[in-house]
CSV table of C-alpha atoms and ligand atoms in Angstrom, one decimal:
chain,number,residue,atom,x,y,z
A,30,MET,CA,13.4,-19.5,-2.8
A,31,ASP,CA,16.3,-17.6,-4.7
A,32,VAL,CA,16.1,-13.7,-5.8
A,33,ALA,CA,14.4,-14.3,-9.3
A,34,ASP,CA,11.8,-16.6,-8.0
A,35,THR,CA,10.9,-14.4,-5.1
A,36,LEU,CA,10.7,-11.4,-7.7
A,37,ALA,CA,8.6,-13.6,-9.7
A,38,ALA,CA,6.4,-14.4,-6.9
A,39,LEU,CA,6.3,-10.6,-5.9
A,40,MET,CA,5.0,-9.8,-9.6
A,41,ALA,CA,2.4,-12.8,-9.6
A,42,PRO,CA,-1.2,-11.6,-8.4
A,43,ALA,CA,-0.8,-13.1,-5.0
A,44,GLY,CA,2.4,-10.7,-4.5
A,45,ARG,CA,0.8,-7.8,-5.8
A,46,LEU,CA,-2.2,-8.3,-3.3
A,47,ASP,CA,0.5,-8.4,-0.2
A,48,PRO,CA,4.0,-8.0,-1.2
A,49,TYR,CA,5.0,-8.0,2.3
A,50,PRO,CA,6.2,-11.6,2.9
A,51,ALA,CA,7.9,-11.5,-0.5
A,52,TYR,CA,10.0,-8.4,0.7
A,53,GLU,CA,11.0,-10.1,3.8
A,54,ARG,CA,12.4,-13.0,1.7
A,55,LEU,CA,14.2,-10.7,-0.6
A,56,ARG,CA,15.5,-8.9,2.5
A,57,ALA,CA,17.3,-12.0,3.6
A,58,HIS,CA,19.5,-11.9,0.8
A,59,GLY,CA,20.6,-8.4,1.8
A,60,PRO,CA,19.6,-4.7,1.6
A,61,VAL,CA,20.8,-4.3,-2.4
A,62,VAL,CA,20.9,-7.9,-4.1
A,63,PRO,CA,21.7,-8.4,-7.4
A,64,SER,CA,18.9,-10.5,-9.8
A,65,GLY,CA,20.5,-11.5,-12.9
A,66,PRO,CA,22.3,-10.0,-15.3
A,67,GLY,CA,21.9,-6.1,-14.8
A,68,LEU,CA,19.0,-6.0,-12.3
A,69,TYR,CA,19.5,-5.1,-8.8
A,70,VAL,CA,17.1,-5.1,-6.1
A,71,VAL,CA,17.0,-2.4,-2.8
A,72,THR,CA,14.7,-3.5,0.2
A,73,GLY,CA,17.1,-1.5,2.4
A,74,TYR,CA,16.0,2.2,3.6
A,75,ALA,CA,19.6,4.0,4.0
A,76,GLU,CA,20.5,2.3,0.6
A,77,ALA,CA,17.4,3.4,-1.2
A,78,ASP,CA,17.6,7.0,0.1
A,79,GLU,CA,21.4,6.8,-0.8
A,80,LEU,CA,20.9,5.7,-4.2
A,81,LEU,CA,17.6,8.2,-4.9
A,82,ARG,CA,20.1,11.0,-4.1
A,83,ASP,CA,23.0,9.6,-6.2
A,84,ALA,CA,23.4,12.1,-9.3
A,85,ARG,CA,25.0,9.0,-11.0
A,86,VAL,CA,21.8,7.1,-10.8
A,87,ARG,CA,19.1,8.4,-13.1
A,88,VAL,CA,15.4,7.8,-14.4
A,89,SER,CA,15.4,6.2,-17.8
A,90,ASP,CA,16.4,8.3,-20.6
A,91,ASP,CA,15.4,7.7,-24.2
A,92,ALA,CA,18.5,5.3,-24.8
A,93,VAL,CA,17.2,3.0,-21.9
A,94,ARG,CA,13.7,3.4,-23.1
A,95,ASP,CA,14.7,2.2,-26.8
A,96,MET,CA,16.4,-0.6,-25.1
A,97,LEU,CA,13.7,-1.9,-22.8
A,98,LEU,CA,10.5,-1.1,-25.4
A,99,PRO,CA,11.6,-0.3,-29.0
A,100,GLN,CA,8.4,1.0,-30.1
A,101,TRP,CA,7.9,3.0,-26.9
A,102,ARG,CA,7.4,6.5,-29.2
A,103,ASP,CA,4.3,4.8,-30.6
A,104,SER,CA,2.9,4.4,-27.0
A,105,PRO,CA,0.9,7.6,-26.4
A,106,ALA,CA,1.3,6.4,-22.6
A,107,VAL,CA,5.0,5.9,-22.4
A,108,SER,CA,5.6,8.9,-24.4
A,109,THR,CA,3.4,11.3,-22.5
A,110,ILE,CA,5.0,10.2,-19.3
A,111,ALA,CA,8.6,10.2,-20.9
A,112,ARG,CA,8.2,13.9,-21.6
A,113,SER,CA,7.3,14.9,-18.0
A,114,MET,CA,9.4,15.6,-15.0
A,115,LEU,CA,8.9,12.6,-13.6
A,116,GLU,CA,10.8,10.7,-16.4
A,117,THR,CA,13.3,13.3,-17.2
A,118,ASN,CA,17.3,13.7,-16.0
A,119,PRO,CA,18.9,17.1,-15.5
A,120,PRO,CA,19.2,19.7,-16.9
A,121,ASP,CA,15.7,19.0,-18.5
A,122,HIS,CA,14.3,17.9,-15.4
A,123,SER,CA,15.4,20.8,-13.4
A,124,ARG,CA,14.2,23.3,-15.8
A,125,MET,CA,10.7,21.7,-15.7
A,126,ARG,CA,10.5,21.4,-11.8
A,127,ARG,CA,11.4,25.0,-11.4
A,128,LEU,CA,8.4,26.0,-13.6
A,129,ALA,CA,6.0,23.6,-11.9
A,130,ALA,CA,7.3,24.0,-8.4
A,131,ARG,CA,6.4,28.0,-8.5
A,132,ALA,CA,2.6,26.7,-7.8
A,133,PHE,CA,3.6,24.4,-4.9
A,134,THR,CA,5.0,27.0,-2.2
A,135,PRO,CA,4.4,26.4,1.3
A,136,ARG,CA,2.1,29.4,1.4
A,137,ARG,CA,0.1,28.4,-1.5
A,138,ILE,CA,-0.3,24.7,0.0
A,139,ALA,CA,-1.3,26.1,3.3
A,140,ALA,CA,-3.9,28.3,1.8
A,141,MET,CA,-5.5,25.0,0.2
A,142,ARG,CA,-6.3,23.9,3.8
A,143,ASP,CA,-10.1,25.6,3.7
A,144,VAL,CA,-10.5,24.1,0.0
A,145,VAL,CA,-9.6,20.4,1.3
A,146,ALA,CA,-11.6,20.8,4.2
A,147,ALA,CA,-14.5,22.3,2.7
A,148,GLN,CA,-14.5,19.2,0.0
A,149,ALA,CA,-14.1,16.7,2.8
A,150,ASP,CA,-17.0,18.0,4.6
A,151,GLU,CA,-19.3,18.1,1.6
A,152,LEU,CA,-18.5,14.5,0.8
A,153,ILE,CA,-18.8,13.6,4.3
A,154,ASP,CA,-22.3,15.0,4.3
A,155,ALA,CA,-23.2,13.1,1.3
A,156,MET,CA,-22.3,9.8,2.6
A,157,ALA,CA,-24.2,10.4,5.7
A,158,ALA,CA,-27.1,11.5,3.6
A,159,ALA,CA,-26.9,8.3,1.7
A,160,GLY,CA,-27.9,6.5,5.0
A,161,ARG,CA,-26.7,3.0,3.6
A,162,GLY,CA,-23.3,1.2,3.1
A,163,VAL,CA,-21.2,3.2,0.7
A,164,ASP,CA,-18.0,2.7,-1.2
A,165,PHE,CA,-15.3,4.7,0.3
A,166,MET,CA,-13.2,4.5,-2.6
A,167,ALA,CA,-15.7,6.2,-5.2
A,168,ASP,CA,-17.6,8.2,-2.4
A,169,PHE,CA,-14.5,10.0,-0.7
A,170,ALA,CA,-11.2,8.8,-1.7
A,171,TYR,CA,-11.4,9.6,-5.2
A,172,PRO,CA,-13.6,12.8,-5.4
A,173,LEU,CA,-11.6,14.7,-2.8
A,174,PRO,CA,-7.8,14.5,-4.3
A,175,VAL,CA,-9.5,15.0,-7.6
A,176,ALA,CA,-11.3,18.1,-6.5
A,177,VAL,CA,-8.0,19.4,-5.1
A,178,ILE,CA,-5.7,19.1,-7.9
A,179,CYS,CA,-8.5,20.2,-10.5
A,180,GLU,CA,-8.8,23.0,-8.5
A,181,LEU,CA,-5.0,24.0,-8.7
A,182,LEU,CA,-5.0,23.2,-12.5
A,183,GLY,CA,-8.1,24.9,-12.8
A,184,VAL,CA,-10.1,22.0,-14.6
A,185,PRO,CA,-13.6,22.8,-14.5
A,186,ALA,CA,-15.6,20.7,-11.8
A,187,VAL,CA,-18.1,19.0,-14.3
A,188,ASP,CA,-15.1,17.3,-16.1
A,189,ARG,CA,-13.7,15.5,-12.9
A,190,PRO,CA,-15.7,12.0,-13.4
A,191,LEU,CA,-13.8,11.8,-16.9
A,192,PHE,CA,-10.3,11.1,-15.1
A,193,ARG,CA,-11.0,7.9,-12.8
A,194,ARG,CA,-10.7,5.3,-15.5
A,195,TRP,CA,-8.4,7.3,-18.1
A,196,ALA,CA,-5.7,7.7,-15.1
A,197,ALA,CA,-6.4,4.3,-13.7
A,198,ASP,CA,-5.7,2.6,-16.9
A,199,LEU,CA,-2.7,4.9,-17.7
A,200,THR,CA,-0.7,4.4,-14.7
A,201,ALA,CA,-0.6,0.5,-15.5
A,202,VAL,CA,2.9,2.0,-17.2
A,203,LEU,CA,4.3,2.3,-13.9
A,204,GLU,CA,4.1,-1.3,-13.3
A,205,PRO,CA,7.3,-3.4,-13.6
A,206,GLU,CA,5.2,-5.6,-15.9
A,207,ILE,CA,2.4,-4.8,-18.1
A,208,THR,CA,0.5,-7.0,-20.6
A,209,ARG,CA,-0.4,-6.1,-24.1
A,210,GLU,CA,-4.0,-5.8,-23.3
A,211,GLU,CA,-3.1,-3.3,-20.4
A,212,LEU,CA,-0.8,-1.2,-22.6
A,213,ALA,CA,-3.3,-0.6,-24.9
A,214,MET,CA,-5.7,0.7,-22.5
A,215,ALA,CA,-3.0,3.0,-21.1
A,216,ASP,CA,-2.3,4.3,-24.4
A,217,ALA,CA,-6.1,4.8,-24.7
A,218,GLY,CA,-6.2,6.6,-21.6
A,219,ALA,CA,-3.0,8.8,-22.5
A,220,THR,CA,-5.0,9.7,-25.6
A,221,GLU,CA,-7.9,11.1,-23.8
A,222,LEU,CA,-5.9,13.0,-21.3
A,223,VAL,CA,-3.6,14.5,-23.9
A,224,GLY,CA,-6.8,15.5,-25.8
A,225,TYR,CA,-8.3,16.8,-22.6
A,226,PHE,CA,-5.2,18.9,-21.9
A,227,THR,CA,-4.8,20.1,-25.5
A,228,GLU,CA,-8.4,22.0,-25.5
A,229,LEU,CA,-7.8,23.2,-21.7
A,230,VAL,CA,-4.4,24.4,-22.9
A,231,SER,CA,-6.2,26.3,-25.9
A,232,ALA,CA,-8.9,27.6,-23.7
A,233,ARG,CA,-6.2,29.2,-21.3
A,234,ARG,CA,-4.3,30.8,-24.2
A,235,ARG,CA,-7.4,32.6,-25.2
A,236,ARG,CA,-8.4,33.5,-21.9
A,237,PRO,CA,-5.6,33.1,-19.2
A,238,ALA,CA,-6.8,32.3,-15.5
A,239,ASP,CA,-5.3,32.3,-12.2
A,240,ASP,CA,-4.4,28.6,-12.1
A,241,LEU,CA,-1.5,26.2,-12.9
A,242,THR,CA,-2.3,25.4,-16.1
A,243,THR,CA,-2.2,29.1,-17.2
A,244,ALA,CA,1.2,29.3,-15.5
A,245,LEU,CA,2.7,26.4,-17.5
A,246,VAL,CA,1.1,27.6,-20.8
A,247,GLN,CA,2.9,31.0,-20.4
A,248,ALA,CA,6.2,29.0,-19.1
A,249,HIS,CA,5.7,27.6,-22.5
A,250,ASP,CA,4.8,30.6,-24.6
A,251,ASP,CA,7.6,33.1,-23.3
A,252,GLY,CA,10.7,31.9,-24.6
A,253,ASP,CA,10.1,28.2,-25.1
A,254,ARG,CA,11.1,27.1,-22.0
A,255,LEU,CA,8.6,24.3,-22.0
A,256,SER,CA,8.3,22.4,-25.3
A,257,GLY,CA,4.7,21.5,-26.4
A,258,ASP,CA,4.9,17.7,-25.5
A,259,GLU,CA,6.5,18.8,-21.9
A,260,LEU,CA,3.7,21.0,-21.3
A,261,LEU,CA,1.2,18.2,-21.9
A,262,GLY,CA,3.3,15.6,-20.4
A,263,ASN,CA,3.5,17.5,-17.1
A,264,LEU,CA,-0.2,18.6,-16.8
A,265,VAL,CA,-1.1,15.1,-17.3
A,266,VAL,CA,1.5,13.7,-14.8
A,267,LEU,CA,0.5,16.3,-12.5
A,268,LEU,CA,-3.2,15.3,-12.7
A,269,VAL,CA,-2.6,11.7,-12.3
A,270,ALA,CA,0.1,11.9,-9.8
A,271,GLY,CA,-2.1,14.4,-8.0
A,272,PHE,CA,-4.8,12.1,-7.1
A,273,GLU,CA,-3.9,8.3,-8.0
A,274,THR,CA,-1.5,8.3,-5.2
A,275,THR,CA,-3.6,10.5,-2.7
A,276,THR,CA,-6.6,8.4,-3.2
A,277,ASN,CA,-4.5,5.4,-2.3
A,278,LEU,CA,-3.4,7.0,0.9
A,279,LEU,CA,-6.7,7.8,1.8
A,280,GLY,CA,-8.0,4.3,1.3
A,281,ASN,CA,-5.0,2.4,2.6
A,282,GLY,CA,-4.7,4.6,5.6
A,283,LEU,CA,-8.6,4.3,6.4
A,284,ALA,CA,-8.5,0.5,6.3
A,285,VAL,CA,-5.5,0.6,8.7
A,286,LEU,CA,-7.4,3.1,11.1
A,287,LEU,CA,-10.3,1.0,11.0
A,288,ALA,CA,-8.3,-2.0,12.0
A,289,HIS,CA,-6.4,0.1,14.9
A,290,PRO,CA,-9.6,1.3,16.6
A,291,THR,CA,-7.7,2.6,19.7
A,292,ALA,CA,-5.0,4.5,17.8
A,293,ALA,CA,-7.9,5.8,15.6
A,294,ASP,CA,-9.5,7.3,19.1
A,295,VAL,CA,-6.5,8.8,20.0
A,296,LEU,CA,-6.2,10.7,16.9
A,297,ARG,CA,-10.1,11.5,16.9
A,298,ARG,CA,-9.6,13.2,20.4
A,299,HIS,CA,-6.2,14.6,19.3
A,300,PRO,CA,-6.2,16.0,15.6
A,301,GLU,CA,-3.0,17.7,16.7
A,302,HIS,CA,-1.1,14.4,16.1
A,303,ALA,CA,-2.6,13.9,12.3
A,304,PRO,CA,0.9,14.7,10.9
A,305,ALA,CA,2.5,12.1,12.9
A,306,TYR,CA,-0.5,9.6,12.1
A,307,VAL,CA,-0.4,10.4,8.4
A,308,ASP,CA,3.5,9.5,8.1
A,309,GLU,CA,3.0,6.6,10.0
A,310,LEU,CA,0.2,5.6,7.6
A,311,LEU,CA,2.5,6.5,4.6
A,312,ARG,CA,5.1,4.4,6.1
A,313,TYR,CA,2.9,1.2,6.8
A,314,ASP,CA,1.2,0.9,3.5
A,315,SER,CA,2.8,3.1,1.1
A,316,PRO,CA,0.4,4.3,-1.8
A,317,VAL,CA,3.8,4.1,-4.1
A,318,GLN,CA,5.5,1.0,-3.5
A,319,LEU,CA,8.4,1.0,-5.9
A,320,THR,CA,10.1,3.1,-8.5
A,321,THR,CA,13.3,2.3,-11.0
A,322,ARG,CA,16.4,3.7,-11.7
A,323,THR,CA,19.6,3.1,-14.0
A,324,SER,CA,23.2,3.6,-13.0
A,325,SER,CA,24.8,5.8,-15.6
A,326,GLU,CA,28.3,4.5,-14.0
A,327,THR,CA,29.2,1.9,-11.5
A,328,VAL,CA,28.3,3.0,-8.0
A,329,ARG,CA,28.9,1.3,-4.7
A,330,VAL,CA,26.3,1.1,-2.0
A,331,GLY,CA,27.2,-0.7,1.1
A,332,THR,CA,29.1,-3.7,0.3
A,333,VAL,CA,27.3,-4.2,-3.2
A,334,GLU,CA,29.0,-2.8,-6.4
A,335,VAL,CA,26.0,-1.8,-9.0
A,336,SER,CA,27.7,-2.1,-12.4
A,337,ALA,CA,27.3,0.7,-14.7
A,338,GLY,CA,24.0,0.4,-17.0
A,339,SER,CA,22.3,-1.7,-14.6
A,340,ARG,CA,18.4,-1.4,-13.7
A,341,ILE,CA,17.7,-0.8,-10.0
A,342,LEU,CA,14.3,-1.8,-8.5
A,343,LEU,CA,13.9,0.3,-5.6
A,344,LEU,CA,11.1,-1.1,-3.2
A,345,LEU,CA,10.0,2.0,-1.3
A,346,GLY,CA,7.4,-0.3,0.5
A,347,ALA,CA,10.2,-2.7,1.6
A,348,ALA,CA,12.6,0.0,2.7
A,349,ASN,CA,9.5,1.4,4.9
A,350,ARG,CA,9.7,-1.6,6.7
A,351,ASP,CA,13.5,-1.9,6.9
A,352,PRO,CA,13.8,-3.1,10.9
A,353,ARG,CA,17.4,-1.3,10.6
A,354,ARG,CA,15.5,1.8,10.6
A,355,TYR,CA,12.0,1.1,11.9
A,356,PRO,CA,12.3,-1.2,15.0
A,357,GLN,CA,9.1,-3.8,15.1
A,358,PRO,CA,8.4,-2.4,11.4
A,359,ASP,CA,5.0,-4.5,10.8
A,360,ARG,CA,3.5,-2.6,13.9
A,361,PHE,CA,1.4,0.4,12.9
A,362,ASP,CA,2.8,3.1,15.7
A,363,PRO,CA,2.3,6.6,15.2
A,364,TRP,CA,4.6,7.3,18.1
A,365,ARG,CA,7.9,6.1,16.4
A,366,ALA,CA,10.9,8.5,17.1
A,367,LEU,CA,12.2,8.4,13.7
A,368,SER,CA,9.9,8.6,10.6
A,369,ASN,CA,10.3,10.4,7.1
A,370,PRO,CA,9.5,7.2,5.3
A,371,LEU,CA,10.5,6.8,1.5
A,372,SER,CA,6.7,6.9,0.3
A,373,PHE,CA,7.3,10.2,-1.4
A,374,GLY,CA,10.9,9.2,-2.9
A,375,ALA,CA,14.0,11.1,-2.1
A,376,GLY,CA,16.4,13.3,-4.2
A,377,PRO,CA,15.8,15.4,-7.4
A,378,HIS,CA,12.5,13.6,-8.0
A,379,TYR,CA,11.4,13.8,-4.5
A,380,CYS,CA,7.4,14.2,-4.6
A,381,LEU,CA,6.3,17.9,-5.9
A,382,GLY,CA,3.0,17.2,-4.3
A,383,ALA,CA,4.4,16.0,-0.7
A,384,GLY,CA,3.1,18.9,1.2
A,385,LEU,CA,-0.3,18.8,-0.3
A,386,ALA,CA,-0.9,15.0,0.0
A,387,ARG,CA,0.1,15.1,3.6
A,388,LEU,CA,-2.4,18.3,4.0
A,389,GLU,CA,-5.1,16.3,2.3
A,390,GLY,CA,-4.4,13.0,4.5
A,391,GLN,CA,-4.5,15.1,7.7
A,392,VAL,CA,-7.7,17.1,7.3
A,393,ALA,CA,-9.3,14.1,5.7
A,394,PHE,CA,-8.7,11.7,8.7
A,395,THR,CA,-9.2,14.1,11.5
A,396,ARG,CA,-12.5,15.0,10.0
A,397,LEU,CA,-13.6,11.7,9.1
A,398,LEU,CA,-13.1,10.1,12.4
A,399,ARG,CA,-14.6,13.3,14.3
A,400,ARG,CA,-17.5,13.5,12.1
A,401,LEU,CA,-18.4,10.0,11.7
A,402,PRO,CA,-17.6,8.2,15.0
A,403,ALA,CA,-19.5,4.9,13.9
A,404,LEU,CA,-17.5,4.5,10.4
A,405,ALA,CA,-16.8,0.8,10.1
A,406,LEU,CA,-16.0,-1.7,7.3
A,407,SER,CA,-19.3,-3.3,6.0
A,408,GLY,CA,-17.7,-5.9,3.6
A,409,THR,CA,-14.5,-7.3,2.5
A,410,PRO,CA,-12.7,-4.5,0.7
A,411,ARG,CA,-11.2,-5.7,-2.9
A,412,ARG,CA,-7.3,-4.5,-3.7
A,413,ARG,CA,-6.6,-3.6,-7.1
A,414,SER,CA,-4.0,-6.1,-8.8
A,415,ARG,CA,-1.1,-3.5,-8.8
A,416,LEU,CA,2.2,-3.3,-7.3
A,417,THR,CA,3.6,0.0,-8.0
A,418,LEU,CA,0.5,1.8,-7.0
A,419,ARG,CA,-1.1,0.1,-4.2
A,420,GLY,CA,-4.8,0.8,-3.3
A,421,TYR,CA,-8.1,-0.5,-3.1
A,422,GLU,CA,-10.8,-1.1,-5.8
A,423,THR,CA,-13.5,-0.8,-3.2
A,424,LEU,CA,-13.5,-0.3,0.3
A,425,PRO,CA,-17.3,-0.7,1.4
A,426,VAL,CA,-18.1,1.3,4.8
A,427,THR,CA,-21.4,2.0,6.8
A,428,VAL,CA,-20.9,5.6,8.1
A,429,GLY,CA,-23.7,5.6,10.9
A,430,GLU,CA,-25.0,8.9,12.5
A,431,LEU,CA,-23.1,12.6,11.6
A,432,ALA,CA,-21.6,13.6,15.1
A,433,SER,CA,-22.3,17.2,16.1
A,434,VAL,CA,-19.0,19.0,16.0
A,435,ALA,CA,-17.6,22.4,16.4
A,436,ASP,CA,-16.6,24.5,13.6
A,437,HIS,CA,-12.9,23.3,13.6
A,438,GLY,CA,-14.0,19.7,13.8
A,439,ALA,CA,-13.4,19.4,18.0
A,440,PRO,CA,-16.4,17.6,19.2
A,441,VAL,CA,-18.7,20.0,21.3
A,442,GLY,CA,-17.6,19.6,25.1
A,443,ALA,CA,-14.5,17.5,24.6
A,444,THR,CA,-11.7,17.7,26.6
A,445,PRO,CA,-8.4,16.6,25.4
A,446,ASP,CA,-6.3,14.3,27.3
A,447,THR,CA,-2.6,13.1,26.6
A,448,PRO,CA,-2.4,9.8,24.6
B,525,HEM,C1,0.0,10.4,-1.0
B,525,HEM,C2,0.2,10.7,-2.2
B,525,HEM,C3,1.4,10.7,-2.9
B,525,HEM,C4,2.4,9.8,-3.1
B,525,HEM,C5,2.6,8.5,-2.2
B,525,HEM,C6,3.5,10.2,-4.0
B,525,HEM,C7,4.4,9.6,-4.5
B,525,HEM,C8,5.7,10.1,-5.0
B,525,HEM,C9,6.8,9.5,-5.2
B,525,HEM,C10,7.4,8.1,-4.6
B,525,HEM,C11,7.2,10.1,-6.2
B,525,HEM,C12,9.0,9.9,-7.0
B,525,HEM,C13,9.0,9.0,-8.0
B,525,HEM,C14,10.3,8.6,-8.3
B,525,HEM,O1,11.3,9.0,-7.7
B,525,HEM,O2,10.3,7.9,-9.1
B,525,HEM,C15,6.5,11.2,-6.8
B,525,HEM,C16,6.9,12.3,-7.6
B,525,HEM,C17,5.7,13.2,-8.0
B,525,HEM,N1,4.7,13.3,-7.4
B,525,HEM,FE1,3.9,12.7,-5.9
B,525,HEM,N2,2.9,11.5,-4.6
B,525,HEM,C18,1.7,11.8,-3.8
B,525,HEM,C19,1.0,12.8,-4.3
B,525,HEM,C20,1.3,13.8,-5.0
B,525,HEM,C21,0.2,14.9,-5.4
B,525,HEM,C22,-0.9,15.3,-4.8
B,525,HEM,C23,0.7,15.4,-6.3
B,525,HEM,C24,0.7,16.9,-7.1
B,525,HEM,C25,-0.1,17.7,-6.9
B,525,HEM,C26,2.1,14.8,-6.7
B,525,HEM,C27,3.0,15.0,-7.6
B,525,HEM,C28,4.3,14.7,-8.1
B,525,HEM,C29,5.2,15.1,-9.3
B,525,HEM,C30,4.8,16.1,-10.3
B,525,HEM,C31,6.2,14.1,-9.2
B,525,HEM,C32,7.5,14.2,-9.9
B,525,HEM,C33,8.4,15.0,-9.3
B,525,HEM,C34,9.8,15.0,-10.1
B,525,HEM,O3,10.1,14.1,-10.9
B,525,HEM,O4,10.9,15.7,-10.0
B,525,HEM,N3,2.3,13.7,-6.0
B,525,HEM,N4,5.2,11.3,-5.9
């Protein structure tokens, strides 16, 4: 199969459900391969990392959007995301990112640990109390990250259930291909989200609070450092990026742990290994599988020359399984010497919430395994038909009995041993 056919297979429903065979076929053509005029596909780890850090390789600007989707300004979904830091280049990107980054200091993230643990425990208690099979996605993987990002943004708890549909519809615009119907739904989701944040912004302007929304409103009001569109675009992206991806880390990660009971058992007994486990789960089945860039000049990467003005499809999920970086890449192995997967990207757009997402994963998996030792699949999980944001629609599980555990999650009387 040539590169264009393999790419078509990747975008087709079967490829979206399981992209890994198509990645291997693409890899056979080399780590960076041209596919038709003005498009390059990257499956190599080193090459993707290098391109993401190269200042000549940029996210789409308005001119590129005009070329790809001339009516993009009429699409609330595309135009909202276009005004956020995710799709802005320096110097605007650096200005926005600096403002938002103030809320993501390592100290502030570490201080979220108790919030995350309390939320996780509350959801575990509710699943156990339900006493029957539950859908892990609806009952844990969605509500945990939503609660955490809403706490940071200062979104009232009663409003949290609103976001699931709106955000799921909106993120279709991050897919490499989108149908007219999907775009219409994405636009409807964006309109709801922008409407929601417009009201929250006026509420915080009237009565400031100690939250990220107030901080960004003040950045807008003091000397116009953030325009009105930028303020709303960034709030929407923070909310959506804050949970769509983390929900999928929790769902994809739990499915992998349940399929590897011996490894799961080691983590259950040794929560101190949670950071290595979470990084390997991120590598093994990345919640974000791809991103795109445009070259502003001709750029040489390895032996390939990417010509100026080309689109670059960076397959992060494939780079994370590059055998030159990760021996036996299809094996789940939390004891790898090298980790640092590209799941959070690299370079100037490196995920702002990476520390928070890692913390959520570490706390959630250790508490789930310890407090629900009989947690098991109870039916066939169903994946969403998305390539960029890879995750489950439903993940049916039985939770079994709640274990009696000490305050910090250690089983009473357990003696640690070495894995
Ligand atoms: C497992 C969970 C997560 C994954 C896999 C993930 C992945 C990513 C990736 C790959 C990018 C870079 C996109 C690109 O270069 O084109 C990114 C950017 C971003 N992420 Fe995350 N993310 C996660 C969680 C979060 C959380 C919890 C937040 C917020 C609280 C967040 C906020 C952001 C923001 C604001 C950006 C844009 C940064 C910029 O453009 O400078 N993400 N994320």
